[in-house]
Amino acid sequence: MTQANTQASQPAALIEVSGWLIEHLEGKHPEMRGQLHKDMSFDSIGLDSLARVELISAMERRFGVALEPTLAYDFVTAGALSAYVWGQISGTPVDQKHLMGV
């Protein structure tokens, strides 16, 4: 399945969350603009503990949902974190173990 087909099968809200997250990370790491993608780990991007907590706080403000501050350690890629947050926003059950890579 191509990336375009995969995106077409995803709910618009999930694409919005994922897009916002990538844009947010690019804003914090402009040297990586255009290189970030949903499967990159936060470690490979260089997010330290403070940056991860700030990311979760920014997501809470942007999407109006309460999130645990440690989520960026449980869901270690933009794609996994986006899917989890989308599930919280939409009330859609997500397979957390799959998203965590367990």
CSV table of N, CA and C in Angstrom, one decimal:
chain,number,residue,atom,x,y,z
A,1,MET,N,0.8,-1.2,0.0
A,1,MET,CA,0.0,0.0,0.0
A,1,MET,C,0.9,1.2,0.0
A,2,THR,N,0.6,2.2,-0.9
A,2,THR,CA,1.4,3.4,-0.9
A,2,THR,C,1.1,4.3,0.2
A,3,GLN,N,2.0,5.3,0.4
A,3,GLN,CA,1.7,6.3,1.5
A,3,GLN,C,0.4,7.0,1.2
A,4,ALA,N,0.1,7.4,0.0
A,4,ALA,CA,-1.1,8.1,-0.4
A,4,ALA,C,-2.3,7.2,-0.1
A,5,ASN,N,-2.3,5.9,-0.4
A,5,ASN,CA,-3.4,5.0,-0.1
A,5,ASN,C,-3.6,4.9,1.4
A,6,THR,N,-2.4,4.8,2.1
A,6,THR,CA,-2.5,4.6,3.6
A,6,THR,C,-3.2,5.9,4.1
A,7,GLN,N,-2.8,7.1,3.7
A,7,GLN,CA,-3.4,8.3,4.2
A,7,GLN,C,-4.9,8.4,3.9
A,8,ALA,N,-5.2,7.9,2.7
A,8,ALA,CA,-6.6,8.0,2.2
A,8,ALA,C,-7.5,7.1,3.1
A,9,SER,N,-6.9,6.0,3.7
A,9,SER,CA,-7.7,5.1,4.5
A,9,SER,C,-7.8,5.6,6.0
A,10,GLN,N,-7.0,6.6,6.3
A,10,GLN,CA,-7.0,7.1,7.7
A,10,GLN,C,-8.0,8.1,7.9
A,11,PRO,N,-8.6,8.2,9.1
A,11,PRO,CA,-9.6,9.3,9.4
A,11,PRO,C,-8.9,10.6,9.3
A,12,ALA,N,-9.6,11.6,8.8
A,12,ALA,CA,-9.1,13.0,8.7
A,12,ALA,C,-8.5,13.5,10.0
A,13,ALA,N,-9.2,13.2,11.1
A,13,ALA,CA,-8.7,13.7,12.4
A,13,ALA,C,-7.3,13.1,12.7
A,14,LEU,N,-7.1,11.9,12.4
A,14,LEU,CA,-5.8,11.3,12.7
A,14,LEU,C,-4.7,11.9,11.8
A,15,ILE,N,-5.0,12.2,10.6
A,15,ILE,CA,-4.1,12.9,9.7
A,15,ILE,C,-3.8,14.3,10.2
A,16,GLU,N,-4.8,14.9,10.8
A,16,GLU,CA,-4.6,16.3,11.3
A,16,GLU,C,-3.7,16.2,12.5
A,17,VAL,N,-3.9,15.2,13.4
A,17,VAL,CA,-3.0,15.1,14.6
A,17,VAL,C,-1.6,14.8,14.2
A,18,SER,N,-1.4,13.9,13.3
A,18,SER,CA,-0.1,13.5,12.8
A,18,SER,C,0.6,14.7,12.1
A,19,GLY,N,-0.1,15.4,11.3
A,19,GLY,CA,0.4,16.5,10.6
A,19,GLY,C,0.8,17.6,11.5
A,20,TRP,N,0.0,17.9,12.5
A,20,TRP,CA,0.3,18.9,13.5
A,20,TRP,C,1.6,18.5,14.3
A,21,LEU,N,1.7,17.2,14.7
A,21,LEU,CA,2.8,16.8,15.4
A,21,LEU,C,4.1,16.9,14.6
A,22,ILE,N,4.1,16.5,13.4
A,22,ILE,CA,5.3,16.7,12.5
A,22,ILE,C,5.7,18.2,12.4
A,23,GLU,N,4.7,19.0,12.1
A,23,GLU,CA,4.9,20.4,12.0
A,23,GLU,C,5.5,21.0,13.3
A,24,HIS,N,4.9,20.6,14.4
A,24,HIS,CA,5.4,21.1,15.7
A,24,HIS,C,6.9,20.7,15.9
A,25,LEU,N,7.2,19.4,15.6
A,25,LEU,CA,8.6,18.9,15.8
A,25,LEU,C,9.5,19.7,14.8
A,26,GLU,N,9.1,19.9,13.6
A,26,GLU,CA,9.9,20.7,12.6
A,26,GLU,C,10.1,22.1,13.1
A,27,GLY,N,9.1,22.7,13.8
A,27,GLY,CA,9.3,24.0,14.3
A,27,GLY,C,10.4,24.0,15.4
A,28,LYS,N,10.4,23.0,16.2
A,28,LYS,CA,11.4,22.9,17.3
A,28,LYS,C,12.8,22.4,16.8
A,29,HIS,N,12.8,21.8,15.6
A,29,HIS,CA,14.0,21.2,15.0
A,29,HIS,C,14.1,21.6,13.5
A,30,PRO,N,14.3,22.9,13.2
A,30,PRO,CA,14.2,23.3,11.8
A,30,PRO,C,15.3,22.7,10.9
A,31,GLU,N,16.3,22.2,11.5
A,31,GLU,CA,17.4,21.6,10.7
A,31,GLU,C,16.9,20.2,10.2
A,32,MET,N,15.8,19.7,10.7
A,32,MET,CA,15.2,18.5,10.2
A,32,MET,C,14.0,18.6,9.3
A,33,ARG,N,13.7,19.9,9.0
A,33,ARG,CA,12.5,20.2,8.2
A,33,ARG,C,12.5,19.3,6.9
A,34,GLY,N,11.4,18.7,6.6
A,34,GLY,CA,11.3,17.8,5.4
A,34,GLY,C,11.9,16.4,5.6
A,35,GLN,N,12.5,16.2,6.7
A,35,GLN,CA,13.1,14.9,7.0
A,35,GLN,C,12.4,14.0,8.0
A,36,LEU,N,11.5,14.7,8.8
A,36,LEU,CA,10.8,14.0,9.8
A,36,LEU,C,9.6,13.2,9.2
A,37,HIS,N,9.4,12.1,9.8
A,37,HIS,CA,8.2,11.3,9.3
A,37,HIS,C,7.7,10.5,10.6
A,38,LYS,N,6.5,10.0,10.4
A,38,LYS,CA,5.8,9.4,11.5
A,38,LYS,C,6.4,8.2,12.2
A,39,ASP,N,7.3,7.6,11.5
A,39,ASP,CA,8.0,6.4,12.0
A,39,ASP,C,9.3,6.6,12.7
A,40,MET,N,9.7,7.9,12.7
A,40,MET,CA,11.0,8.2,13.4
A,40,MET,C,10.8,8.2,14.9
A,41,SER,N,11.7,7.7,15.7
A,41,SER,CA,11.6,7.7,17.1
A,41,SER,C,12.0,9.1,17.7
A,42,PHE,N,11.4,9.4,18.8
A,42,PHE,CA,11.7,10.7,19.4
A,42,PHE,C,13.2,10.7,19.8
A,43,ASP,N,13.8,9.5,20.1
A,43,ASP,CA,15.2,9.5,20.4
A,43,ASP,C,16.0,9.9,19.2
A,44,SER,N,15.7,9.4,18.0
A,44,SER,CA,16.4,9.8,16.8
A,44,SER,C,16.3,11.2,16.4
A,45,ILE,N,15.2,11.9,16.9
A,45,ILE,CA,15.0,13.3,16.6
A,45,ILE,C,15.8,14.1,17.6
A,46,GLY,N,16.1,13.5,18.8
A,46,GLY,CA,16.9,14.2,19.8
A,46,GLY,C,16.0,14.8,20.9
A,47,LEU,N,14.8,14.3,21.1
A,47,LEU,CA,14.0,14.9,22.1
A,47,LEU,C,14.4,14.4,23.5
A,48,ASP,N,14.8,15.3,24.4
A,48,ASP,CA,15.2,15.0,25.7
A,48,ASP,C,13.9,14.9,26.6
A,49,SER,N,14.0,14.7,27.9
A,49,SER,CA,12.8,14.5,28.7
A,49,SER,C,12.0,15.8,28.8
A,50,LEU,N,12.6,16.9,28.9
A,50,LEU,CA,11.9,18.2,29.0
A,50,LEU,C,11.1,18.4,27.7
A,51,ALA,N,11.8,18.2,26.5
A,51,ALA,CA,11.1,18.4,25.2
A,51,ALA,C,9.9,17.4,25.1
A,52,ARG,N,10.0,16.2,25.6
A,52,ARG,CA,8.9,15.3,25.5
A,52,ARG,C,7.7,15.7,26.3
A,53,VAL,N,8.0,16.2,27.5
A,53,VAL,CA,6.9,16.7,28.4
A,53,VAL,C,6.3,18.0,27.8
A,54,GLU,N,7.1,18.8,27.2
A,54,GLU,CA,6.6,20.0,26.6
A,54,GLU,C,5.7,19.7,25.3
A,55,LEU,N,6.1,18.6,24.6
A,55,LEU,CA,5.4,18.2,23.5
A,55,LEU,C,4.0,17.7,23.9
A,56,ILE,N,3.9,16.9,25.0
A,56,ILE,CA,2.6,16.4,25.5
A,56,ILE,C,1.8,17.6,25.9
A,57,SER,N,2.4,18.6,26.6
A,57,SER,CA,1.6,19.8,27.0
A,57,SER,C,1.1,20.5,25.8
A,58,ALA,N,1.9,20.7,24.8
A,58,ALA,CA,1.4,21.4,23.6
A,58,ALA,C,0.3,20.6,22.9
A,59,MET,N,0.3,19.3,22.9
A,59,MET,CA,-0.8,18.5,22.4
A,59,MET,C,-2.0,18.7,23.2
A,60,GLU,N,-1.9,18.7,24.5
A,60,GLU,CA,-3.1,19.0,25.4
A,60,GLU,C,-3.8,20.3,25.0
A,61,ARG,N,-2.9,21.3,24.9
A,61,ARG,CA,-3.5,22.6,24.5
A,61,ARG,C,-4.1,22.6,23.1
A,62,ARG,N,-3.4,22.0,22.2
A,62,ARG,CA,-3.9,22.1,20.8
A,62,ARG,C,-5.2,21.3,20.6
A,63,PHE,N,-5.3,20.1,21.2
A,63,PHE,CA,-6.4,19.2,21.0
A,63,PHE,C,-7.4,19.1,22.1
A,64,GLY,N,-7.2,19.9,23.2
A,64,GLY,CA,-8.1,20.0,24.3
A,64,GLY,C,-8.4,18.6,25.0
A,65,VAL,N,-7.4,17.9,25.2
A,65,VAL,CA,-7.5,16.6,25.8
A,65,VAL,C,-6.5,16.4,26.9
A,66,ALA,N,-6.8,15.8,28.0
A,66,ALA,CA,-5.8,15.6,29.1
A,66,ALA,C,-5.0,14.4,28.8
A,67,LEU,N,-3.7,14.5,28.9
A,67,LEU,CA,-2.8,13.5,28.5
A,67,LEU,C,-1.7,13.3,29.6
A,68,GLU,N,-1.3,12.1,29.8
A,68,GLU,CA,-0.2,11.8,30.8
A,68,GLU,C,1.1,12.4,30.3
A,69,PRO,N,1.8,13.1,31.2
A,69,PRO,CA,3.1,13.7,30.7
A,69,PRO,C,4.1,12.8,30.2
A,70,THR,N,4.0,11.5,30.5
A,70,THR,CA,5.0,10.5,30.1
A,70,THR,C,4.7,9.8,28.8
A,71,LEU,N,3.6,10.2,28.1
A,71,LEU,CA,3.2,9.4,26.9
A,71,LEU,C,4.2,9.3,25.8
A,72,ALA,N,5.1,10.3,25.7
A,72,ALA,CA,6.1,10.3,24.7
A,72,ALA,C,7.2,9.3,25.0
A,73,TYR,N,7.2,8.7,26.1
A,73,TYR,CA,8.1,7.6,26.5
A,73,TYR,C,7.4,6.2,26.2
A,74,ASP,N,6.0,6.2,26.2
A,74,ASP,CA,5.3,5.0,26.0
A,74,ASP,C,5.1,4.8,24.4
A,75,PHE,N,4.8,5.9,23.8
A,75,PHE,CA,4.5,5.9,22.3
A,75,PHE,C,5.7,6.7,21.7
A,76,VAL,N,6.7,6.0,21.2
A,76,VAL,CA,8.0,6.6,21.0
A,76,VAL,C,8.2,7.1,19.6
A,77,THR,N,7.1,7.1,18.7
A,77,THR,CA,7.2,7.7,17.4
A,77,THR,C,6.0,8.6,17.2
A,78,ALA,N,6.2,9.5,16.3
A,78,ALA,CA,5.1,10.5,16.0
A,78,ALA,C,3.9,9.8,15.6
A,79,GLY,N,4.0,8.7,14.8
A,79,GLY,CA,2.8,8.0,14.3
A,79,GLY,C,2.1,7.3,15.5
A,80,ALA,N,2.8,6.7,16.4
A,80,ALA,CA,2.2,6.0,17.5
A,80,ALA,C,1.6,7.0,18.5
A,81,LEU,N,2.2,8.1,18.8
A,81,LEU,CA,1.7,9.1,19.7
A,81,LEU,C,0.5,9.7,19.0
A,82,SER,N,0.5,10.0,17.7
A,82,SER,CA,-0.6,10.6,17.0
A,82,SER,C,-1.8,9.7,17.1
A,83,ALA,N,-1.6,8.4,16.9
A,83,ALA,CA,-2.7,7.4,16.9
A,83,ALA,C,-3.3,7.4,18.3
A,84,TYR,N,-2.5,7.3,19.3
A,84,TYR,CA,-3.0,7.3,20.7
A,84,TYR,C,-3.9,8.5,21.0
A,85,VAL,N,-3.3,9.7,20.6
A,85,VAL,CA,-4.0,11.0,20.9
A,85,VAL,C,-5.3,11.0,20.1
A,86,TRP,N,-5.3,10.6,18.9
A,86,TRP,CA,-6.5,10.6,18.1
A,86,TRP,C,-7.5,9.7,18.7
A,87,GLY,N,-7.1,8.5,19.2
A,87,GLY,CA,-8.0,7.7,19.9
A,87,GLY,C,-8.7,8.3,21.2
A,88,GLN,N,-7.9,9.1,21.9
A,88,GLN,CA,-8.4,9.8,23.0
A,88,GLN,C,-9.4,10.9,22.6
A,89,ILE,N,-9.1,11.6,21.6
A,89,ILE,CA,-10.0,12.7,21.1
A,89,ILE,C,-11.3,12.1,20.6
A,90,SER,N,-11.2,11.1,19.8
A,90,SER,CA,-12.3,10.6,19.1
A,90,SER,C,-13.1,9.5,19.9
A,91,GLY,N,-12.5,9.0,20.9
A,91,GLY,CA,-13.2,7.9,21.7
A,91,GLY,C,-13.1,6.6,21.0
A,92,THR,N,-12.2,6.5,20.0
A,92,THR,CA,-12.0,5.3,19.2
A,92,THR,C,-10.9,4.4,19.9
A,93,PRO,N,-11.3,3.2,20.2
A,93,PRO,CA,-10.3,2.3,20.9
A,93,PRO,C,-9.1,2.1,19.9
A,94,VAL,N,-7.9,2.1,20.5
A,94,VAL,CA,-6.7,1.8,19.8
A,94,VAL,C,-5.9,0.7,20.5
A,95,ASP,N,-5.2,-0.1,19.7
A,95,ASP,CA,-4.4,-1.2,20.2
A,95,ASP,C,-3.1,-0.6,20.8
A,96,GLN,N,-3.2,-0.3,22.1
A,96,GLN,CA,-2.0,0.4,22.7
A,96,GLN,C,-0.8,-0.5,22.7
A,97,LYS,N,-0.9,-1.8,22.9
A,97,LYS,CA,0.3,-2.7,22.8
A,97,LYS,C,0.9,-2.6,21.4
A,98,HIS,N,0.1,-2.6,20.4
A,98,HIS,CA,0.6,-2.5,19.0
A,98,HIS,C,1.4,-1.2,18.8
A,99,LEU,N,0.7,-0.1,19.3
A,99,LEU,CA,1.4,1.2,19.1
A,99,LEU,C,2.7,1.3,19.9
A,100,MET,N,2.7,0.6,21.0
A,100,MET,CA,4.0,0.7,21.9
A,100,MET,C,5.0,-0.3,21.3
A,101,GLY,N,4.7,-1.1,20.4
A,101,GLY,CA,5.6,-2.1,19.9
A,101,GLY,C,5.8,-3.3,20.8
A,102,VAL,N,4.8,-3.6,21.6
A,102,VAL,CA,4.8,-4.7,22.6
A,102,VAL,C,4.3,-5.9,21.9
